[in-house]
Coordinates of C-alpha atoms and ligand atoms in Angstrom, one line a residue:
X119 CA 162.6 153.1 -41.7
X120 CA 164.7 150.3 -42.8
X121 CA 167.2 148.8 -40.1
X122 CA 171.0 148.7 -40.3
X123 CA 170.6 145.1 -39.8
X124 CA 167.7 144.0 -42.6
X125 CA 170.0 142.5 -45.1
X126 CA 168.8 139.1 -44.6
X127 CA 165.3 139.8 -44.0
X128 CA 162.5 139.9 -46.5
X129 CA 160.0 141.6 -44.2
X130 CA 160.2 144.3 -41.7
X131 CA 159.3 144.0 -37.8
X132 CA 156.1 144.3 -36.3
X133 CA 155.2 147.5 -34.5
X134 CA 155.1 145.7 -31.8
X135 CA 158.4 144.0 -32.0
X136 CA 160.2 147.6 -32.0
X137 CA 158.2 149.0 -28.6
X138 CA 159.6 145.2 -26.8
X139 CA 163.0 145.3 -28.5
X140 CA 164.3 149.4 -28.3
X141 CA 166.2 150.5 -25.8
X142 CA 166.1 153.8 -27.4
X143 CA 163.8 155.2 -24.9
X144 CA 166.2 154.6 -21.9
X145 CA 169.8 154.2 -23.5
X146 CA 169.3 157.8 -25.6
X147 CA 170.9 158.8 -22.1
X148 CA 174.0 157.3 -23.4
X149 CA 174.3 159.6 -26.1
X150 CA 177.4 162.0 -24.7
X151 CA 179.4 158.4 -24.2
X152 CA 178.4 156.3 -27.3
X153 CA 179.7 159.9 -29.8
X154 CA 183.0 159.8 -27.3
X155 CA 183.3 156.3 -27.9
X156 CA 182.8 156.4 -31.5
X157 CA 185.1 159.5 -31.9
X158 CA 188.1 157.6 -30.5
X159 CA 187.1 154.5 -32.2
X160 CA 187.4 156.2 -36.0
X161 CA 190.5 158.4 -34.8
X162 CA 192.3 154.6 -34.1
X163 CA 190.8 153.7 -37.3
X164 CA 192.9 156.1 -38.9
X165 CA 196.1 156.0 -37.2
X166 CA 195.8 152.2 -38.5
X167 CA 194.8 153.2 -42.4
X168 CA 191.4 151.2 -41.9
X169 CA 190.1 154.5 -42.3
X170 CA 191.5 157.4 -44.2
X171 CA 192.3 161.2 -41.8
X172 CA 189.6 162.7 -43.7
X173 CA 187.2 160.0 -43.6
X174 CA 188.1 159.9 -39.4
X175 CA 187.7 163.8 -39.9
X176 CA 184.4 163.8 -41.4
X177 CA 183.2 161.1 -39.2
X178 CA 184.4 163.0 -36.0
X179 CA 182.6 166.2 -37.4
X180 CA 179.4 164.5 -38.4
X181 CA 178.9 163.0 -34.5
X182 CA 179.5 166.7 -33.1
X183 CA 176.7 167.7 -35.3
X184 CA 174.9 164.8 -34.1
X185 CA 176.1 165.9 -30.3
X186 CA 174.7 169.4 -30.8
X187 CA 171.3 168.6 -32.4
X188 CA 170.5 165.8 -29.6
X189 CA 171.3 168.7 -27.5
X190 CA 169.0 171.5 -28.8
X191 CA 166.1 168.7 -28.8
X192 CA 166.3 168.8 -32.5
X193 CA 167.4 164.9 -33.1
X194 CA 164.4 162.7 -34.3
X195 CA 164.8 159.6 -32.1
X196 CA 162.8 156.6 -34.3
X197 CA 162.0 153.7 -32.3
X198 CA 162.7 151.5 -35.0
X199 CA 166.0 152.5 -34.4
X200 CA 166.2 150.6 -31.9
X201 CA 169.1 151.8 -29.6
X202 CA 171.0 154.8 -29.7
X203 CA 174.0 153.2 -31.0
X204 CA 172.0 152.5 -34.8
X205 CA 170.3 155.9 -34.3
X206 CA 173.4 158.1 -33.9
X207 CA 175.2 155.4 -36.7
X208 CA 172.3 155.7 -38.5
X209 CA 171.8 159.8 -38.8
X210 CA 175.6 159.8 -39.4
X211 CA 175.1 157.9 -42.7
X212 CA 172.3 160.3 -43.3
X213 CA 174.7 163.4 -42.9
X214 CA 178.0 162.2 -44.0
X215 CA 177.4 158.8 -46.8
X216 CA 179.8 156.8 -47.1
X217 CA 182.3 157.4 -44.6
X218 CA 179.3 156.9 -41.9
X219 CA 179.2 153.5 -43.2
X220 CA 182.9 152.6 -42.2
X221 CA 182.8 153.3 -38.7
X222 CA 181.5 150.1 -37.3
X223 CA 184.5 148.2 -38.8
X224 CA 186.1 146.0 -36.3
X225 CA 183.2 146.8 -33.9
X226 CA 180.0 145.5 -32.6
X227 CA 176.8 146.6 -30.8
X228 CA 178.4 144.4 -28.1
X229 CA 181.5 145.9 -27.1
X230 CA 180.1 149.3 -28.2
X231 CA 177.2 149.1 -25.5
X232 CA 179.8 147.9 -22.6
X233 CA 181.7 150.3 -23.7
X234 CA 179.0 153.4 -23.4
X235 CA 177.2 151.6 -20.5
X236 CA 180.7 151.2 -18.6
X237 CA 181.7 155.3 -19.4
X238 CA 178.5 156.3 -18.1
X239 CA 179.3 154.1 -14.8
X240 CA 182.8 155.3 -14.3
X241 CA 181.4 158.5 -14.5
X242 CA 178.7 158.3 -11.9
X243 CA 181.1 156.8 -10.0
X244 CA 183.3 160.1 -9.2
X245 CA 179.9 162.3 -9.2
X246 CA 178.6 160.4 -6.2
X247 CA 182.1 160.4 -4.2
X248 CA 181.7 164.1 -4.7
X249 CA 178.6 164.8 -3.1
X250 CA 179.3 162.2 -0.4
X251 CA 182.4 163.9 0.6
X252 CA 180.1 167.7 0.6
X253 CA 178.0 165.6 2.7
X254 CA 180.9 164.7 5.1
X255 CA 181.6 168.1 5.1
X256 CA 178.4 169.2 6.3
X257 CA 178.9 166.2 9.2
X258 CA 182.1 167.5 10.4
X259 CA 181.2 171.1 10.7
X260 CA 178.5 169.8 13.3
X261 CA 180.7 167.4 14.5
X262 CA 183.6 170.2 15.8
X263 CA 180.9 172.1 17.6
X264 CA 179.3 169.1 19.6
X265 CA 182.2 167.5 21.4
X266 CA 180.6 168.4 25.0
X267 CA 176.9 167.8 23.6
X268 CA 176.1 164.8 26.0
X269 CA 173.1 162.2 24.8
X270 CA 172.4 158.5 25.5
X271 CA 174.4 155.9 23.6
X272 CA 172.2 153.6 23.1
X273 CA 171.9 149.8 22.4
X274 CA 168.3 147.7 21.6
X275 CA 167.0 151.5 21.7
X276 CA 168.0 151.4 25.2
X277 CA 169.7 153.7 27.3
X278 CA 173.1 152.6 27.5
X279 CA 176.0 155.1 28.3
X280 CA 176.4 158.8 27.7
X281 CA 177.7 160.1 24.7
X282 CA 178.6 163.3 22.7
X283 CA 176.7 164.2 19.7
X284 CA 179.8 164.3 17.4
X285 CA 181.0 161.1 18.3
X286 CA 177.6 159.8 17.4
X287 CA 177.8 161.8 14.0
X288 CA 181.2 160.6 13.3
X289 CA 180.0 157.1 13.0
X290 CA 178.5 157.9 10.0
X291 CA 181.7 160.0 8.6
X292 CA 183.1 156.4 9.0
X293 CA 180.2 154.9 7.1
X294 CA 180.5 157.3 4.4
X295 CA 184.4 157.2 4.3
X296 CA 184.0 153.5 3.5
X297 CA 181.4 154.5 0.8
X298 CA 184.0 156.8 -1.2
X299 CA 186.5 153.8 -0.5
X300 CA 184.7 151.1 -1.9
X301 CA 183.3 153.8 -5.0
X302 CA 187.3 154.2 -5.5
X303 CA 188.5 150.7 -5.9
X304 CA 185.3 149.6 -8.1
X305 CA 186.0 153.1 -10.2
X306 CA 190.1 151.7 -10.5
X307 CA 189.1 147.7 -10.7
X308 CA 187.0 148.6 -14.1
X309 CA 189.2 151.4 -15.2
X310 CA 189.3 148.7 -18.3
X311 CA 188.8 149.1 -22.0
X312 CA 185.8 147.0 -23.4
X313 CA 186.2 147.9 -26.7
X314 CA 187.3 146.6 -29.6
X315 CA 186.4 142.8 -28.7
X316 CA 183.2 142.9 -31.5
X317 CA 180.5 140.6 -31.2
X318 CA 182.6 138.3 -28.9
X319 CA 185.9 137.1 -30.5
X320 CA 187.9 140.1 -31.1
X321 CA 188.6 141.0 -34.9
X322 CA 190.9 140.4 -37.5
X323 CA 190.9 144.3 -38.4
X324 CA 194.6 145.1 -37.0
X325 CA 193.0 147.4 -34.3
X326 CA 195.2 149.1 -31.4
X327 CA 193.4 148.9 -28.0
X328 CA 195.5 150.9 -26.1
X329 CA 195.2 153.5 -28.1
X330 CA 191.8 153.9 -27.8
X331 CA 192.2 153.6 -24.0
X332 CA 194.6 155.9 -23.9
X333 CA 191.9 158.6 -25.9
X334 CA 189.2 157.4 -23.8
X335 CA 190.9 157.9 -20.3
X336 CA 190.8 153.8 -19.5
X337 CA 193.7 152.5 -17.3
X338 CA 194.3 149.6 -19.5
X339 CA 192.7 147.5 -22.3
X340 CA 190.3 144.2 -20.6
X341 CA 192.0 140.9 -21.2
X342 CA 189.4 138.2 -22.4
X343 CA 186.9 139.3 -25.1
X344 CA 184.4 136.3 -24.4
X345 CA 184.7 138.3 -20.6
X346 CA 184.5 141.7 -21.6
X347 CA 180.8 141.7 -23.8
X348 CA 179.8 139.1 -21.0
X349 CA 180.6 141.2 -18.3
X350 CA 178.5 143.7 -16.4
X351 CA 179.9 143.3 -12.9
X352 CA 180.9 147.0 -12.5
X353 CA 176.9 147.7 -12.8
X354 CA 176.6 145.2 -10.4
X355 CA 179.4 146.8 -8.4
X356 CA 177.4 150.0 -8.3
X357 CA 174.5 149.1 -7.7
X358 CA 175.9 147.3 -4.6
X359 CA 178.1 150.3 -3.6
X360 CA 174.6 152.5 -3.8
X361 CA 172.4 149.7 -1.6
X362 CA 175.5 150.0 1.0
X363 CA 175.0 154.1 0.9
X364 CA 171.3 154.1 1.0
X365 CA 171.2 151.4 3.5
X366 CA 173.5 153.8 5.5
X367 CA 171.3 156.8 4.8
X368 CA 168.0 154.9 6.0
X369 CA 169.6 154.1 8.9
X370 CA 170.8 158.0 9.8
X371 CA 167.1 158.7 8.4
X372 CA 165.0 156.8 11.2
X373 CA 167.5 158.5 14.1
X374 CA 166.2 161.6 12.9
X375 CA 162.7 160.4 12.6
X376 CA 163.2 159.4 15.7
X377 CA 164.8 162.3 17.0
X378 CA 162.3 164.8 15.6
X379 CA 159.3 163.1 17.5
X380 CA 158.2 164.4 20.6
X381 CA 159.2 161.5 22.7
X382 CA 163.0 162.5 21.9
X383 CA 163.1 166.0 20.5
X384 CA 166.5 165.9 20.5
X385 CA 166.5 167.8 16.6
X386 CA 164.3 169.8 14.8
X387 CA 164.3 169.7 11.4
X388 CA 164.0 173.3 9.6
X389 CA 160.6 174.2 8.0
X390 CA 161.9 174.2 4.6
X391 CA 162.8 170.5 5.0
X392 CA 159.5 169.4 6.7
X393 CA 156.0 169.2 5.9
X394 CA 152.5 169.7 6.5
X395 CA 149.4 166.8 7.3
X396 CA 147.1 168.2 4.9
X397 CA 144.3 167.7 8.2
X398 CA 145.7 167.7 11.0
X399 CA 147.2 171.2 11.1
X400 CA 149.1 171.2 13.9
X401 CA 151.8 168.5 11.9
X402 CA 154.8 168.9 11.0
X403 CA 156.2 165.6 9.6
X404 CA 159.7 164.2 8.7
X405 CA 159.0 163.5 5.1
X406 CA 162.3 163.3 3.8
X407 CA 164.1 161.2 6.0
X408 CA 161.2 159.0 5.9
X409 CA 161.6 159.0 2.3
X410 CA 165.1 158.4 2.5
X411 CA 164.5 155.7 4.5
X412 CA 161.6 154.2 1.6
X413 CA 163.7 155.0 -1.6
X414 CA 165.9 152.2 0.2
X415 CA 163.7 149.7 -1.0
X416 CA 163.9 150.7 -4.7
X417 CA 168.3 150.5 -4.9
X418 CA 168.0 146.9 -3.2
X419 CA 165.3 146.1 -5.9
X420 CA 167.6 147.5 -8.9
X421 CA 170.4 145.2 -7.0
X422 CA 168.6 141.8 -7.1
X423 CA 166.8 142.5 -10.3
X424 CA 170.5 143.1 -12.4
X425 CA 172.0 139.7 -10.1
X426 CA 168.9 137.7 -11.3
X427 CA 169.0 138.6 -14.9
X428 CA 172.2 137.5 -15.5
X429 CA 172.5 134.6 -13.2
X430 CA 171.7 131.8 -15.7
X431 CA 173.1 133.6 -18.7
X432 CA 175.5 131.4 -21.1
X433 CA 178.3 133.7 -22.9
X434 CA 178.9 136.0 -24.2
X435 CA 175.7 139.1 -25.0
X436 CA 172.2 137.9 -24.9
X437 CA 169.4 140.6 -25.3
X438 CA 168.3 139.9 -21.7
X439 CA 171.5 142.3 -20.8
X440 CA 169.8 145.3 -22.2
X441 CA 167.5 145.3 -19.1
X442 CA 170.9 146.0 -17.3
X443 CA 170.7 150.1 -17.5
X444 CA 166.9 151.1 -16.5
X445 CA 167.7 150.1 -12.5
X446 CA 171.4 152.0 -12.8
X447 CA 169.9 154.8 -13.8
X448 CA 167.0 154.8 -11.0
X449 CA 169.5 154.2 -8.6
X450 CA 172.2 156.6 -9.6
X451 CA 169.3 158.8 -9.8
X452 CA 167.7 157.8 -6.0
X453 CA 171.3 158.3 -4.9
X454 CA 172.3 161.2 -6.5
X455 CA 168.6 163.3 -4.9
X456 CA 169.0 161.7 -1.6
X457 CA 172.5 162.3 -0.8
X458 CA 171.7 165.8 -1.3
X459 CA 168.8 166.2 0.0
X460 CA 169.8 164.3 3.6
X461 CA 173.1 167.0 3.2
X462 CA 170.5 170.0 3.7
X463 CA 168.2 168.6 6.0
X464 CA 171.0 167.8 8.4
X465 CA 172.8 171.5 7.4
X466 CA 169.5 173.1 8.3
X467 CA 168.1 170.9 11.2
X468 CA 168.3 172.7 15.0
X469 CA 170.1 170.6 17.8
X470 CA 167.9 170.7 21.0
X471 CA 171.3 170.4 23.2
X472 CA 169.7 170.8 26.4
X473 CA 166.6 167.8 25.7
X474 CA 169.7 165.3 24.5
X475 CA 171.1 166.2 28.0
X476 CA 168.2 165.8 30.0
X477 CA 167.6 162.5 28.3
X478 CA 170.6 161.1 30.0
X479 CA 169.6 161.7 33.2
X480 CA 166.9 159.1 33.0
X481 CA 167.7 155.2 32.1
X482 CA 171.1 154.9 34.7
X483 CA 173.3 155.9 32.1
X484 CA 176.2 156.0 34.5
X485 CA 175.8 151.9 35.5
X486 CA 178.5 151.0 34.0
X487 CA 180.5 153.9 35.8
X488 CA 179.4 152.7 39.0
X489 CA 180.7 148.9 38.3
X490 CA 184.3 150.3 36.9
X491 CA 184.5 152.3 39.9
X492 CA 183.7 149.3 42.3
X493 CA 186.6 147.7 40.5
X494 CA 189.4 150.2 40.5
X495 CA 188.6 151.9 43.1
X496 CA 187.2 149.0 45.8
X497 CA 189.4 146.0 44.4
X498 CA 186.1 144.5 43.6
X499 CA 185.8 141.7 40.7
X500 CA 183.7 142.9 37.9
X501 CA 180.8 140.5 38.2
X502 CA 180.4 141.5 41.7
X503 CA 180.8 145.0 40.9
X504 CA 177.9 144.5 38.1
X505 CA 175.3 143.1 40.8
X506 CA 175.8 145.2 43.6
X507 CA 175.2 147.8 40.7
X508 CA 172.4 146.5 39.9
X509 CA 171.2 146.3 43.3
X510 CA 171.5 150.2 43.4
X511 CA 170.0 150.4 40.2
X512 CA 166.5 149.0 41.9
X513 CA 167.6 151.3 45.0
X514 CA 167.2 154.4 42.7
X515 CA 164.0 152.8 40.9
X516 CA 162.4 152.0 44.3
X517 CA 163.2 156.2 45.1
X518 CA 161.5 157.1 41.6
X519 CA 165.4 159.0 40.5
X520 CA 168.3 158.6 38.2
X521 CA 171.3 156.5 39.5
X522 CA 173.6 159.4 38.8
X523 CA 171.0 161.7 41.7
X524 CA 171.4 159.3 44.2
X525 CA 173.5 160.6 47.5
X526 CA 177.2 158.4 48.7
X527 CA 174.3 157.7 51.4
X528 CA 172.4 155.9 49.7
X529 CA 174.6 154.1 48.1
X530 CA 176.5 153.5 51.0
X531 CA 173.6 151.4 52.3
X532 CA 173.8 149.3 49.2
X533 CA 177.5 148.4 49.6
X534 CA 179.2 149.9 52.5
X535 CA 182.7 150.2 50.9
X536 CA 181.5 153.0 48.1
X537 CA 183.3 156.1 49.0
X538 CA 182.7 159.6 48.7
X539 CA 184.5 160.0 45.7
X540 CA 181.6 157.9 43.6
X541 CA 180.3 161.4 42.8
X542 CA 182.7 162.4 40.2
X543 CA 182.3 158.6 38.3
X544 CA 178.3 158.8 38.5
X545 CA 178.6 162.2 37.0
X546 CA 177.1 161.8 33.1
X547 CA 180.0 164.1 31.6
X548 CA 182.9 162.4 33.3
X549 CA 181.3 159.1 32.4
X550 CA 181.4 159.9 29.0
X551 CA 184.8 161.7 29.3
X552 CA 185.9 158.6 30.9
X553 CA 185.9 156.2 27.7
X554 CA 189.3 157.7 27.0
X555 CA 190.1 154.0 24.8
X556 CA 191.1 154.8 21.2
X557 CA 187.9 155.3 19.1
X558 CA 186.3 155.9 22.1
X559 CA 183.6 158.5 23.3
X560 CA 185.4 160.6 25.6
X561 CA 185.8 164.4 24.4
X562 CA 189.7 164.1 23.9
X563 CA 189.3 160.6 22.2
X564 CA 186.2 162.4 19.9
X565 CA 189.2 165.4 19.2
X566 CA 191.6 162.7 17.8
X567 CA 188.8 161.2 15.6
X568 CA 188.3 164.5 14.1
X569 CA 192.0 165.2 13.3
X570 CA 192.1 161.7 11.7
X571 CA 189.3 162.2 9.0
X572 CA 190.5 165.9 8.8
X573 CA 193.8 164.7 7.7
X574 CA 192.1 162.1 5.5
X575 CA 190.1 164.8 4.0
X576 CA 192.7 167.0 3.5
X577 CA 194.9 164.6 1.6
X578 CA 192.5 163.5 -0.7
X579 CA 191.7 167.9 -1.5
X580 CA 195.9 167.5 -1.9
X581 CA 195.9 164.8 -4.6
Ligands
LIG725 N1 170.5 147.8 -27.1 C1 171.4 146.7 -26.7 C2 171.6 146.8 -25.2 O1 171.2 147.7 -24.6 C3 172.8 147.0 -27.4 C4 173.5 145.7 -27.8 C5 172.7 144.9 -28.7 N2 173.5 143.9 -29.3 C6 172.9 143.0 -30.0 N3 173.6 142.1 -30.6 N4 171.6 143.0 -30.2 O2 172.1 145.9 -24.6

């Protein structure tokens, strides 16, 4: 099959040139954008008399065909072809003749593929805001019924203080609340036109830009042509955006491995989100999350593989730019599966409340209690306060119990000015109830968390 592009050749390519040099097996997935993109292009060519209505007409009708039979699975995709740009350009010659054969005036592979390759981002974009804010959902419907669910706060994997389980889950609403933030402004920052700037230099076809950004739902038309067919920083701005997610779903992914084992059984995840050992068949492992946790690795690889391809490129395209799309795909892809998939397993996973509690009454959880007490209620300086702590710290270690167990007794031998009313500041719940701070732990400050990303929630369903 002879090229759009053999004029000046006397031979045809080798076989194997066309298997290295198509993108045709990956970008076909840009089919829905490069027909949209094509569409708007010939309507501006008419409203400017490059092209004639009916040639716009039959050039709009022949790429709906094109559209449908891609669809049904009927389109014969030729690898010499080469991308999906000369194979829908080149079955709309096919079908229509001559008109077919005008629509790449004033255009350019170049702008065309930034064009299709930016829709399909843009797109993506708003798909994965939605499922991270079903997935928020999901987090605060657990969140409102876990306010009094105590378990250690923890630091180095440590027992630290006592918390409650929605203020633990709420820290990754605030993770995933920056996610759809920083989705947002990339989505606005490359709301921009690409095309229309050909091969690099713009054209001296008297085009209208913002028309066709109008048609094609851009905010505005780009402002440096050299730029815009060099440019592919809003894959790299995905990309990044969908390391920062997955690197926030790992993290949520080894607490429940974690959680799930039988040194914490704090959660169990539901059957139909576990599996078997296919020997030991008393198993039932945390697949996903540790898969979560693994497809991590891939997004960070599509992240640094894009960054080092076009680190040492001079302006404006070179070829090396078509190995931009394979790793956005995988990782809208990786994203898309996990988000979900993480969604159900925490919808469907059981909360061991009573195991959560009885893990803060080992590792002295209420220390720090015991210090703040020393100081507002003794007059004692904090460092002070934090050794003779610590001194009945070992006291309770040397009687094999929990600091919060021991009697006023007791810790009335370790510094005679305690008083009795140390019991209600070495209880667990009125330590945690105690971080009353902004942002804090405490039930009432855990409440006012809720109302704020309810509000934030509710405004975005608004407008
Ligand atoms: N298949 C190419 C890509 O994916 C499209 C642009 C090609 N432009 C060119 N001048 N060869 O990047």
């Amino acid at each position: 099959m002879s090229k759009l592009w053999s004029g000046r050749f006397a031979k045809g390519g080798a076989q194997l040139l066309d298997e290295f040099n198509a993108s045709l097996p990956f970008d076909k997935k840009l089919y829905e954008e490069d027909i949209k993109g094509s569409i708007a292009h010939a309507s501006m060519l008419a409203k400017q008399n490059i092209l004639t209505q009916e040639e716009a007409e039959q050039i709009a009708q022949g790429l709906m065909q094109i559209k449908q039979e891609i669809e049904e699975g009927i389109f014969e995709f030729h690898i010499s072809q080469e991308d999906i740009h000369m194979a829908v350009e080149t079955r709309l010659i096919a079908l229509i003749g001559e008109a077919g054969k005008r629509l790449h005036t004033a255009r350019s592979r170049n702008d065309q593929v930034a064009l299709d390759f930016r829709l399909y981002v843009q797109k993506q974009t708003l798909v994965i805001v939605h499922v991270l804010e079903e997935l928020i959902d999901v987090l605060m419907h657990i969140s409102k019924e876990h306010t009094h669910t105590l378990l250690p706060g923890m630091t180095h994997l440590q027992h630290a203080q006592p918390i409650n389980f929605a203020f633990h889950l709420l820290a990754y609403v605030s993770m995933f609340k920056r996610d759809i933030e920083r989705l947002e402004s990339s989505y606005h920052r490359n709301n921009i036109l690409p095309l229309g700037c050909a091969a690099l230099a713009g054209t001296p076809h008297k085009i209208d830009r913002e028309y066709v950004a109008k048609l094609l739902g851009f905010d505005g038309v780009s402002v440096n042509c050299l730029d815009t067919v060099s440019d592919r920083d809003f894959a790299l701005e995905i990309l990044f955006n969908i390391s920062t997610i997955m690197m926030h779903v790992s993290r949520f992914a080894e607490e429940l491995i974690l959680w799930s084992s039988y040194e914490f059984k704090f959660i169990t995840l539901s059957d139909e989100y576990s599996t078997g050992s296919s020997i030991m068949p008393q198993k039932k492992n945390p697949d996903v999350p540790e898969l979560l946790r693994g497809k991590t690795g891939r997004v960070n690889g599509n992240l640094i593989s894009l960054l080092t391809v076009l680190k040492g490129l001079p302006l404006a395209y070179n070829k090396d730019m078509q190995e931009d799309k394979e790793g956005v795909f995988d990782s809208v892809e990786t994203v898309f599966i996990s988000l979900n998939i993480l969604k159900e397993a925490i919808r469907t996973m059981s909360i061991n409340k009573e195991r959560m509690r009885q893990a803060c009454e080992v590792g002295h959880l209420s220390a720090t209690d015991l210090a703040d007490y020393l100081v507002q209620k003794c007059n004692i300086p904090f460092r002070e306060a934090h050794f003779i702590t610590g001194r009945a710290v070992a006291h309770a270690e040397s009687l094999g119990i929990d600091l919060s167990k021991l009697s006023v007794e007791e810790l009335q031998k370790v510094d005679a000015r305690i008083g009795d009313d140390v019991v209600d500041s070495l209880s667990l719940i009125n330590s945690m109830n105690a971080r009353v701070s902004q942002g804090g732990t405490a039930t009432t400050a855990t409440c006012k968390q809720i109302e704020l990303f309810e509000t934030w929630i509710n405004e975005r369903k608004k407008g």
